[in-house]
mmCIF file of C-alpha atoms in Angstrom:
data_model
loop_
_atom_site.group_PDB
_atom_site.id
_atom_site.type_symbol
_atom_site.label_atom_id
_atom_site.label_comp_id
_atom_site.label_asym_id
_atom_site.label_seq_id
_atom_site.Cartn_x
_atom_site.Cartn_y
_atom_site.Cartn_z
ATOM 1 C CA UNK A 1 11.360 16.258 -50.116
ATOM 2 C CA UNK A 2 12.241 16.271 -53.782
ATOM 3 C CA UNK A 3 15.680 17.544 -53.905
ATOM 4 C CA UNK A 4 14.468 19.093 -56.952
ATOM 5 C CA UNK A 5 13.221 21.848 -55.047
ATOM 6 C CA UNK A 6 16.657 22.768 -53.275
ATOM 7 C CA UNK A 7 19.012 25.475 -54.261
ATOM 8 C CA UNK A 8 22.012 24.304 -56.568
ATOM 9 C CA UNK A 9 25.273 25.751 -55.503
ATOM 10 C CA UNK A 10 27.866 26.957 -57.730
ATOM 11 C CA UNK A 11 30.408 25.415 -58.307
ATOM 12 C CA UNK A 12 33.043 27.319 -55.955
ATOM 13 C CA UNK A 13 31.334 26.519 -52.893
ATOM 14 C CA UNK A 14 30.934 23.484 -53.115
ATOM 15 C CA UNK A 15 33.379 20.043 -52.252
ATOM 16 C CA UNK A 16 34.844 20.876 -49.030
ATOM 17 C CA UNK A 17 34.468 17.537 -47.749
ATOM 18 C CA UNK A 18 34.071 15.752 -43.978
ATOM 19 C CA UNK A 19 36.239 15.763 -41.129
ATOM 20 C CA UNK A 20 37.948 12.363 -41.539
ATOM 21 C CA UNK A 21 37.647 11.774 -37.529
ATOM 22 C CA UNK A 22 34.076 11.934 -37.694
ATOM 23 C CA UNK A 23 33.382 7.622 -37.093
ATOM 24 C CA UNK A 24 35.276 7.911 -33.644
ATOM 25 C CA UNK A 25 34.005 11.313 -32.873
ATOM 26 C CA UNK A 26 30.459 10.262 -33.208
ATOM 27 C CA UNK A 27 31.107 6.901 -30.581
ATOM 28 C CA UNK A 28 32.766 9.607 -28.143
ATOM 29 C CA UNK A 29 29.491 12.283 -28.788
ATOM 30 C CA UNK A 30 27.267 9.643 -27.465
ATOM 31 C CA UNK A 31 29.220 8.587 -24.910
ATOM 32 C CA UNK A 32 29.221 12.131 -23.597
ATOM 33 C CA UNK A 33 25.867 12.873 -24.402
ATOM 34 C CA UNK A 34 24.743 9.547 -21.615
ATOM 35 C CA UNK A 35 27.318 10.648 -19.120
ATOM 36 C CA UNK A 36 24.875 14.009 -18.585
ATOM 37 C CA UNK A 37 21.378 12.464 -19.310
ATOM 38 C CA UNK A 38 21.506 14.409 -22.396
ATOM 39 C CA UNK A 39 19.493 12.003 -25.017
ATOM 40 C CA UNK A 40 17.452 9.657 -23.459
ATOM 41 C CA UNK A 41 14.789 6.879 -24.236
ATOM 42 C CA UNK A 42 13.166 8.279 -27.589
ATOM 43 C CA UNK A 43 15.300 11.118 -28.201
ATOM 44 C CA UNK A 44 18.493 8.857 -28.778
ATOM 45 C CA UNK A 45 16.291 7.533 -31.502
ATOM 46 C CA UNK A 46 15.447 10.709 -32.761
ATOM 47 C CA UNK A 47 19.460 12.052 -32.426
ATOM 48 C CA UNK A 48 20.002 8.738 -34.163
ATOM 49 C CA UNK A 49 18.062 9.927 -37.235
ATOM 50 C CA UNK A 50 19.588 13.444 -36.978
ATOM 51 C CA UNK A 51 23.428 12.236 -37.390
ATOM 52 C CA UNK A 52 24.456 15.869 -35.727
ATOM 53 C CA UNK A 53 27.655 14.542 -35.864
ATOM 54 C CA UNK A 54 27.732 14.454 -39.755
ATOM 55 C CA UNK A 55 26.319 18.277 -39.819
ATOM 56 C CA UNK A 56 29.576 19.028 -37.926
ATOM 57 C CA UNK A 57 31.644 16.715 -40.036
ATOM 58 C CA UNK A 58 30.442 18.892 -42.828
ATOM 59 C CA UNK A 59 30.680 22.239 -41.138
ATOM 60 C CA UNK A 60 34.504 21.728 -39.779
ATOM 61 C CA UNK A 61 35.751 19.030 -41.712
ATOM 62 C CA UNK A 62 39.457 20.733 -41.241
ATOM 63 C CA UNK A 63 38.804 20.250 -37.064
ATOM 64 C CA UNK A 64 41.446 18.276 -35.334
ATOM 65 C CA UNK A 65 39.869 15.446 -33.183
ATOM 66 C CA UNK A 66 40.000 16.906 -30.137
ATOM 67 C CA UNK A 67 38.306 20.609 -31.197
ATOM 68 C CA UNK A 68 35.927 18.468 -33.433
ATOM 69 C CA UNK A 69 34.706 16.458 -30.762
ATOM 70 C CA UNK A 70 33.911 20.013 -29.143
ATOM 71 C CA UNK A 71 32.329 21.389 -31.717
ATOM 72 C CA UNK A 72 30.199 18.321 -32.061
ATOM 73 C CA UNK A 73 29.232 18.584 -28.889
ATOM 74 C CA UNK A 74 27.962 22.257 -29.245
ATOM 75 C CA UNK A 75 25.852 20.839 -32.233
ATOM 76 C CA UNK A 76 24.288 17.938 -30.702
ATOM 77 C CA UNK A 77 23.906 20.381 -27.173
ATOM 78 C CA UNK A 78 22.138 22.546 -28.948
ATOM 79 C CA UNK A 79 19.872 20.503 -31.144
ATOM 80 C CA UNK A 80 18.243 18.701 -27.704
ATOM 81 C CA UNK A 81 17.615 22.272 -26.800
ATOM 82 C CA UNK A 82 15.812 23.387 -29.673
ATOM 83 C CA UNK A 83 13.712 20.527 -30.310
ATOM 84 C CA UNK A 84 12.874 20.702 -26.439
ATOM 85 C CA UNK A 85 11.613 24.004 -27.331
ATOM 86 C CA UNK A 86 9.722 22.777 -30.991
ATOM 87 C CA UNK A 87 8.616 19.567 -30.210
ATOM 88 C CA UNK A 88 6.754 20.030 -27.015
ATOM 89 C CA UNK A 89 3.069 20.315 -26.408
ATOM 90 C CA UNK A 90 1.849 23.275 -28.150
ATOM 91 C CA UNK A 91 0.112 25.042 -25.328
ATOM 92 C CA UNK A 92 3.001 24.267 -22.999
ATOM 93 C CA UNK A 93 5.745 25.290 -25.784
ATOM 94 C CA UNK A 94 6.657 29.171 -24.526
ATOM 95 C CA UNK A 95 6.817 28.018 -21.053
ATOM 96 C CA UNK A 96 9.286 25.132 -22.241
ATOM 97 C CA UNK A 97 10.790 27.654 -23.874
ATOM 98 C CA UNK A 98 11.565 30.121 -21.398
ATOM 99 C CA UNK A 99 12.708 27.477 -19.118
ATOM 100 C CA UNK A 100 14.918 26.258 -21.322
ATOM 101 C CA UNK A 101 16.524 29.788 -22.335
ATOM 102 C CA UNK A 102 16.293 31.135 -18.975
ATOM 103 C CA UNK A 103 18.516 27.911 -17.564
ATOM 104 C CA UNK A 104 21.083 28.189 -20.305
ATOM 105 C CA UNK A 105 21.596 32.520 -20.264
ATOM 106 C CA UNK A 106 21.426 32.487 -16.325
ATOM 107 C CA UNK A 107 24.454 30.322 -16.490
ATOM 108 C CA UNK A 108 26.417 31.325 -19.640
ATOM 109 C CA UNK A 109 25.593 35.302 -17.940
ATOM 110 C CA UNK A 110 25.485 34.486 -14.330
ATOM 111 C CA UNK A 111 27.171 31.522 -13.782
ATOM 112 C CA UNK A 112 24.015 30.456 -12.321
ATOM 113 C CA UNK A 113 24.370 26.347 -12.125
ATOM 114 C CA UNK A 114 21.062 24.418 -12.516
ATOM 115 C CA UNK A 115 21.402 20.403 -11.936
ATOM 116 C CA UNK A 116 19.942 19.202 -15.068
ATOM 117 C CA UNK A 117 21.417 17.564 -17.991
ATOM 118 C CA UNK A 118 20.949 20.458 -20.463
ATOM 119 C CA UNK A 119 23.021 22.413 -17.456
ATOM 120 C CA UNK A 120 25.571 19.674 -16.864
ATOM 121 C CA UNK A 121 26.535 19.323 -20.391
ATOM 122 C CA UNK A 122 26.364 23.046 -21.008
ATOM 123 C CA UNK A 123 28.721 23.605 -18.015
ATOM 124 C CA UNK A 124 31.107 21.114 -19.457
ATOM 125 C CA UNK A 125 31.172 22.679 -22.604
ATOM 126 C CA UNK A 126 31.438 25.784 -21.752
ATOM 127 C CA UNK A 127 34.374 25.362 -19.323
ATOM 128 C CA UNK A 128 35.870 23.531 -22.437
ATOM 129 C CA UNK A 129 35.272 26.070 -24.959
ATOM 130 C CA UNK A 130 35.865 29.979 -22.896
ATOM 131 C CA UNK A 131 38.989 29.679 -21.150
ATOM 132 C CA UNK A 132 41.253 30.639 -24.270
ATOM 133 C CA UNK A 133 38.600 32.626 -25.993
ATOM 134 C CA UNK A 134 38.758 36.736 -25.652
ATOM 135 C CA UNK A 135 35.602 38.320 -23.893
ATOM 136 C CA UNK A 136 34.507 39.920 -27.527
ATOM 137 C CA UNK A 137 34.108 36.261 -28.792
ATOM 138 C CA UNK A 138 32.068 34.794 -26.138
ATOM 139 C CA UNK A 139 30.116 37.993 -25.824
ATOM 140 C CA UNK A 140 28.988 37.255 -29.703
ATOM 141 C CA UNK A 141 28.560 33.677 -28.854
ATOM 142 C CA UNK A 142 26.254 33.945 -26.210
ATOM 143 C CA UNK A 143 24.622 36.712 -27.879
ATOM 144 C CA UNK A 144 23.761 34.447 -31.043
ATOM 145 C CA UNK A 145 22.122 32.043 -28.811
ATOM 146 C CA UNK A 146 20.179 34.662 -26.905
ATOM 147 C CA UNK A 147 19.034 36.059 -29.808
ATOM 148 C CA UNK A 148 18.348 32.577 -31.541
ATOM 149 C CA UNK A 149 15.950 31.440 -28.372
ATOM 150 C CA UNK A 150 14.008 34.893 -28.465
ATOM 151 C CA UNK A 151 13.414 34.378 -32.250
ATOM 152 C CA UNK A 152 12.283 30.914 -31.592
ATOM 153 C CA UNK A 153 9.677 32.251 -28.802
ATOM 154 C CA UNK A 154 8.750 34.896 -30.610
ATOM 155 C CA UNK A 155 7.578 32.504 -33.804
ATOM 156 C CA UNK A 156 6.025 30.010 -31.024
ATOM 157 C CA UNK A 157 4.021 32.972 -29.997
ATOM 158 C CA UNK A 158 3.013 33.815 -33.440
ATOM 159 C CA UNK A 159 1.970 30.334 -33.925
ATOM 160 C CA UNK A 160 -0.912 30.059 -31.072
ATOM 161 C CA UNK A 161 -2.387 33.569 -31.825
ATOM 162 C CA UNK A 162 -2.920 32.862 -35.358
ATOM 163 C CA UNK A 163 0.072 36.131 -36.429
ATOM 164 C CA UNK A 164 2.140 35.850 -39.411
ATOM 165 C CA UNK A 165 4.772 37.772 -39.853
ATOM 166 C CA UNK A 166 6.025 39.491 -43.228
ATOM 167 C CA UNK A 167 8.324 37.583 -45.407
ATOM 168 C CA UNK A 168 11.193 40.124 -44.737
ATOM 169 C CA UNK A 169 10.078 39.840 -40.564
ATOM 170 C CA UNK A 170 10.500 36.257 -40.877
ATOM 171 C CA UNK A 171 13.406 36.396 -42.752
ATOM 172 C CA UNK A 172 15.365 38.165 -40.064
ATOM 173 C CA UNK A 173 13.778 36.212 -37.342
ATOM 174 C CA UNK A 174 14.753 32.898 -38.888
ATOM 175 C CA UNK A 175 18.557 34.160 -39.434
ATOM 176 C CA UNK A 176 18.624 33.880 -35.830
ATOM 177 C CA UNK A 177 16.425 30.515 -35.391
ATOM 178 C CA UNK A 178 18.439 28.389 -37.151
ATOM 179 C CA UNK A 179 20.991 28.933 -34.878
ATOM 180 C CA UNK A 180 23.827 28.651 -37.481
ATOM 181 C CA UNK A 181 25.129 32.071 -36.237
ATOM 182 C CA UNK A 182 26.687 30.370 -33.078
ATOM 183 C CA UNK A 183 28.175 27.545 -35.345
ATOM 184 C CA UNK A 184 29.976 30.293 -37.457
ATOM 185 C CA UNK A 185 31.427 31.512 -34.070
ATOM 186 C CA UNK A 186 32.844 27.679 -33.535
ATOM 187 C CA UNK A 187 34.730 28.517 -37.055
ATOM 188 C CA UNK A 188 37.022 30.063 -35.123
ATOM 189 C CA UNK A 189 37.564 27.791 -32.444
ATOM 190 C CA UNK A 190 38.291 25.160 -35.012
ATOM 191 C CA UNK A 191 40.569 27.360 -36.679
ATOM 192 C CA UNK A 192 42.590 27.924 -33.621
ATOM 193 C CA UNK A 193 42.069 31.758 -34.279
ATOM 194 C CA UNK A 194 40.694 34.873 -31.920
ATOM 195 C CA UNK A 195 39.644 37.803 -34.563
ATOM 196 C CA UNK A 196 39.698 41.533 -32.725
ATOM 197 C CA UNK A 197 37.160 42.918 -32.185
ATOM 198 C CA UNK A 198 37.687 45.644 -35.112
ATOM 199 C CA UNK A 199 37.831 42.966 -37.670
ATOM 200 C CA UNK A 200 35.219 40.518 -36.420
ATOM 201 C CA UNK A 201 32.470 43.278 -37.054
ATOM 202 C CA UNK A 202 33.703 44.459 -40.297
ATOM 203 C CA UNK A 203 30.781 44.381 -42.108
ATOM 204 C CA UNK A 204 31.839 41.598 -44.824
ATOM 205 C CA UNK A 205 32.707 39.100 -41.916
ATOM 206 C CA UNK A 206 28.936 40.060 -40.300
ATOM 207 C CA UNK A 207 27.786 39.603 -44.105
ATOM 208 C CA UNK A 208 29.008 36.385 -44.188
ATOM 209 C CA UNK A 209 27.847 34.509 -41.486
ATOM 210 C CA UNK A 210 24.849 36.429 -41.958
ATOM 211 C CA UNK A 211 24.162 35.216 -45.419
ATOM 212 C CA UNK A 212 25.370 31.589 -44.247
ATOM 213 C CA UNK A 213 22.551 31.413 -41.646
ATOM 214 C CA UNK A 214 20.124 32.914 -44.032
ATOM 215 C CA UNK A 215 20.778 29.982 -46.391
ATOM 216 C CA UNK A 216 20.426 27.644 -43.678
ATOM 217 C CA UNK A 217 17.157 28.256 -42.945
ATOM 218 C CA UNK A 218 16.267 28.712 -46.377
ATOM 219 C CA UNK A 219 17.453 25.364 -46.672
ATOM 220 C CA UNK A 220 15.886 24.076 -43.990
ATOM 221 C CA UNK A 221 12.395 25.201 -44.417
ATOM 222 C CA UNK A 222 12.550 24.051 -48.438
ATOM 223 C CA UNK A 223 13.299 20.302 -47.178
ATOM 224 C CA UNK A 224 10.350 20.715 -44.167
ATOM 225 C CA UNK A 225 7.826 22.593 -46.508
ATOM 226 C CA UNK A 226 5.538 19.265 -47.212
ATOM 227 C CA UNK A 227 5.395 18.137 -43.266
ATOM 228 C CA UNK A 228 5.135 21.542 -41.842
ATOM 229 C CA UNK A 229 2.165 22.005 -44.692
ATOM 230 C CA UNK A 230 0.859 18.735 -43.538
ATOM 231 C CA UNK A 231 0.819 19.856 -39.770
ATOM 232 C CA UNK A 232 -0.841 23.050 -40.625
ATOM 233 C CA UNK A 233 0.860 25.113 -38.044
ATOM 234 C CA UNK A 234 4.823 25.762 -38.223
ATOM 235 C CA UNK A 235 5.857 28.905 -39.722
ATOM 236 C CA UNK A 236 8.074 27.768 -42.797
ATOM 237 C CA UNK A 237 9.098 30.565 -45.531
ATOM 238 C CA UNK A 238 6.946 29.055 -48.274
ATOM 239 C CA UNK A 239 3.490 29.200 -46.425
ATOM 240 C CA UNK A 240 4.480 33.130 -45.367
ATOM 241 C CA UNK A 241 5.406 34.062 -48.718
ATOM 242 C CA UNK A 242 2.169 32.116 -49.941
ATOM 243 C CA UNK A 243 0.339 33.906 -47.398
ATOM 244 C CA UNK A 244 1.439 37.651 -48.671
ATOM 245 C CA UNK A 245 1.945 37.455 -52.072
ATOM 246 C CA UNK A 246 -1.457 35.460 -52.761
ATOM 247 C CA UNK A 247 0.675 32.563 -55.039
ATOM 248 C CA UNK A 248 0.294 28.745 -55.448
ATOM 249 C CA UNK A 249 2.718 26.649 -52.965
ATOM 250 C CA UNK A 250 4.984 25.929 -56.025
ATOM 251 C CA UNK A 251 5.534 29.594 -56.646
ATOM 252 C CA UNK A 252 6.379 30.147 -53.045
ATOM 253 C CA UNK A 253 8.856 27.375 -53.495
ATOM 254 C CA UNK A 254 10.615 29.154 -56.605
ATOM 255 C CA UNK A 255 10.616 32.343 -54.940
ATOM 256 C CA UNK A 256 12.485 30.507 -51.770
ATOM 257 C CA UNK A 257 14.758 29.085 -54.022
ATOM 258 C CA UNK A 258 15.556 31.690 -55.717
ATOM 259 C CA UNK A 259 16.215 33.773 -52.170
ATOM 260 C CA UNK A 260 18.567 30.747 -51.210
ATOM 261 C CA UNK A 261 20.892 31.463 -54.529
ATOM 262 C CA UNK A 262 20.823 35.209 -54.000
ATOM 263 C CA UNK A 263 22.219 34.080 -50.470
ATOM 264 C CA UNK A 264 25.320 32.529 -52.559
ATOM 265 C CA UNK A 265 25.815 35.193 -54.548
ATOM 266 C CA UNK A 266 25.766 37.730 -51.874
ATOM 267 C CA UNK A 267 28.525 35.695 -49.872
ATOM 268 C CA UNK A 268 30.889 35.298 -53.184
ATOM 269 C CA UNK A 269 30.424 39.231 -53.349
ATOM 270 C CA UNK A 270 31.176 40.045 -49.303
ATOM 271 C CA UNK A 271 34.105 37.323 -49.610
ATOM 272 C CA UNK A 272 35.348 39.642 -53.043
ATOM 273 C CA UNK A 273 34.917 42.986 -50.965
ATOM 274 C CA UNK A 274 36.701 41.465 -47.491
ATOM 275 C CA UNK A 275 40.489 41.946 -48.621
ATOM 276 C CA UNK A 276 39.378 45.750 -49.258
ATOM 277 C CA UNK A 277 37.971 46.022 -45.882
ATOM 278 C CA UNK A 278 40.351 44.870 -44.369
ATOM 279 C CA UNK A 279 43.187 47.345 -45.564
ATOM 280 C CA UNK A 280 40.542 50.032 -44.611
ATOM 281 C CA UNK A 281 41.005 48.868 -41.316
ATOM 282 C CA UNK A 282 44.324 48.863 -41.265
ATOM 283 C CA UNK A 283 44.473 44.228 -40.333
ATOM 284 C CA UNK A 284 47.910 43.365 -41.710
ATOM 285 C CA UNK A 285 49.681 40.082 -40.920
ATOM 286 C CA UNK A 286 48.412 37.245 -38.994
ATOM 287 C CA UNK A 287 45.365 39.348 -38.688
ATOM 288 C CA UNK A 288 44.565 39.222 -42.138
ATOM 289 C CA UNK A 289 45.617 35.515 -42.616
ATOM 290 C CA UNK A 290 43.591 35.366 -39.736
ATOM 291 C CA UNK A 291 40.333 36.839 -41.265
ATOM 292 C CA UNK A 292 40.752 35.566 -44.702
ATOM 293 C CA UNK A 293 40.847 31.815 -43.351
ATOM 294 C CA UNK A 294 38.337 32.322 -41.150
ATOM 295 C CA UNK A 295 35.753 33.736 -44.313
ATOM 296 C CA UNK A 296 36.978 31.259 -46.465
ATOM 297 C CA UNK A 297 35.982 28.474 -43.798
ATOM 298 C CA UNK A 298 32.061 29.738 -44.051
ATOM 299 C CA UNK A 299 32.165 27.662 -47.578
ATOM 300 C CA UNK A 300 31.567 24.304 -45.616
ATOM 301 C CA UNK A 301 28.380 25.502 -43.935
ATOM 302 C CA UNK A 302 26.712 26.046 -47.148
ATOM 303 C CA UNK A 303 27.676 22.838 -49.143
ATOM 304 C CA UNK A 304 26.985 21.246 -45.685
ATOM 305 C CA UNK A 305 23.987 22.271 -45.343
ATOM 306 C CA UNK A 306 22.317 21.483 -48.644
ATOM 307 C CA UNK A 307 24.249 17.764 -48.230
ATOM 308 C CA UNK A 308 23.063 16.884 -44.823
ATOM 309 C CA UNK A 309 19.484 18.141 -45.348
ATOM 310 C CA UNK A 310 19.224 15.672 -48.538
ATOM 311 C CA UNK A 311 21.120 12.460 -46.890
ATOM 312 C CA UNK A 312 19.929 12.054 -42.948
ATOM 313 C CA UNK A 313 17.022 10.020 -42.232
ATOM 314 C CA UNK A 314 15.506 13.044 -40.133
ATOM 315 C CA UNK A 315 14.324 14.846 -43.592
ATOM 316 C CA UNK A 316 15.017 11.976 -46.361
ATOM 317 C CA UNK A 317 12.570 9.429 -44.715
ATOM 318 C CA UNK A 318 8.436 10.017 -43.772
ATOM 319 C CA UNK A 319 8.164 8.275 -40.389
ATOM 320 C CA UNK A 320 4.754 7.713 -38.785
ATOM 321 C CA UNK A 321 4.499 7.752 -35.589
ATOM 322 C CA UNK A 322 1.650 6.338 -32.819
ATOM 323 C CA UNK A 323 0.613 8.421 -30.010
ATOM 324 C CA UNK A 324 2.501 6.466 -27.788
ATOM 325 C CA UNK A 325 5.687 6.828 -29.499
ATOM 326 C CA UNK A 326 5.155 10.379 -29.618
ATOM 327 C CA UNK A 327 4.173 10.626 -26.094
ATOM 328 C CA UNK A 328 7.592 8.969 -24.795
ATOM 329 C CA UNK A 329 9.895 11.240 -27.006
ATOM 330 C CA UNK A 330 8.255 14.699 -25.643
ATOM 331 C CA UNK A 331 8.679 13.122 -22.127
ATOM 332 C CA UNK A 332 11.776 12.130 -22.544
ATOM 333 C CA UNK A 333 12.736 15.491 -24.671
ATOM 334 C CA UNK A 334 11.843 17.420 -21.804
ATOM 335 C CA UNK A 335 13.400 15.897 -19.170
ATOM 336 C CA UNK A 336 16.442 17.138 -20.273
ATOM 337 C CA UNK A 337 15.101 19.909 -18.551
ATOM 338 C CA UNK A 338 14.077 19.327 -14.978
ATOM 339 C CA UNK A 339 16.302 19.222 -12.457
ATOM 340 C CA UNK A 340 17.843 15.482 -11.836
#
């Protein structure tokens, strides 16, 4: 992907830097990852080429080792998930789908403990990650991830039928896809911090990790445009808008572009109107401090996007790869999801 084609921050957001425990962190994620069965065989190779420990690195690069390796954790956890979901056979991908979501909600809902690796490691995490967090939090946690999974069934099912949504349908649907909206939830694990309920909803905070998602997969799909136009088949926000507006693939990719700054300048104006909103609300104190921090913190997801997207080898390098190959990593990808 020419990184001509991706959005160029200003100048404010960007420079936030990389969690300097990231080296040791990323020994300790794989060591975690193999004590579950998490990556095996081919999709170690593949995690390999997606340095999800970096993406964190970028996203919480204020972390402290311990919460980092968490977070990291939650990253890598939930990338084996998704590509479980995107990279298995087409015909078979809603059932791997619902198999997938229905393990992980019947637990994070239920409690409901299934012996598989994606189960194990979830459990672990989990048990890490809720016992000092206030039922409003991990409501909107497992929320995001609900609503992430059903977006990314939903476009699977639009996929095999042929159905293509409307720019402004996929828009929304891909704000949850991305998953980012459960990594802006982590922000405030990292930052030590528990926002009520009364501020977490004010509607500059929702703006904001709104507009940080909608970047992401802004980002996301501008990198993947030439393989998922080579494939003929994912969903990706250039081929819908080519689709509907009746334009050349370059002029989709302007228009995307240009969607992906608008997402910048939206957040700079929801981060000017939060210190109103909050003395609406009446936040005062460590509150405030509280909320302010916690907005301010969303500025590493968008430099970090845009910097891992152009560096790992998962989007920087063309890889071809034989049947065989491809055969071993969707066996091995979904074996994270039987029971051991």
């Amino acid at each position: 992907m020419n990184e001509n084609r991706l959005p160029t921050l200003p100048a404010p957001l960007s420079g936030t830097g990389v969690n300097p425990h990231l080296e040791p962190a990323r020994q300790r994620m794989y060591a975690w990852a193999d004590s579950f069965g998490l990556i095996p065989g081919a999709v170690r190779v593949h995690m390999y080429r997606s340095c999800m420990e970096y993406l964190s690195g970028l996203y919480y690069p204020t972390a402290d080792a311990d919460t980092f390796d968490l977070v990291t954790g939650w990253i890598l956890w939930g990338t084996v998930v998704d590509d479980a979901m995107d990279d298995g056979l087409a015909g078979e991908a809603p059932a791997v789908c619902r198999t997938a979501m229905g393990q992980a909600l019947n637990y994070l809902e239920h409690g409901e403990f299934t012996s598989t690796p994606v189960i194990r490691a979830l459990d672990d995490l989990w048990r890490r990650t809720a016992a000092n967090r206030s039922e409003g939090w991990k409501r909107s946690f497992i929320d995001h991830w609900r609503r992430g999974w059903q977006s990314g069934y939903s476009a699977q099912i639009d996929r095999l039928s042929g159905r293509i949504p409307s720019v402004a349908e996929y828009r929304e649907r891909r704000r949850h896809d991305i998953k980012m909206l459960p990594c802006a939830d982590l922000l405030e694990v990292v930052l030590h911090v528990d926002l009520p309920e009364n501020v977490r909803h004010l509607p500059a905070l929702e703006a904001l990790h709104n507009l940080a998602s909608d970047y992401a997969g802004l980002v996301n799909d501008l990198v993947s445009v030439e393989k998922d136009l080579a494939l003929d088949g994912p969903q990706n926000i250039v081929t819908v808008i080519r689709t509907h507006e009746g334009c050349t693939v370059p002029e989709a990719i302007d228009s995307a572009a240009r969607m992906a700054r608008e997402c910048v300048q939206w957040y700079l104006r929801a981060e000017h109107e939060l210190p109103m909103q909050l003395d609406a609300a009446g936040a005062t104190g460590r509150q405030r401090a509280d909320a302010l921090r916690y907005a301010h913190s969303h500025r590493a997801t968008f430099n970090g996007n845009r910097q891992w997207h152009l560096e790992v080898p998962r989007y920087t390098h063309d890889y071809v790869t034989s049947q065989a190959g491809q055969a071993a990593h969707i066996t091995d990808l979904l074996s994270v999801l039987e029971k051991a």
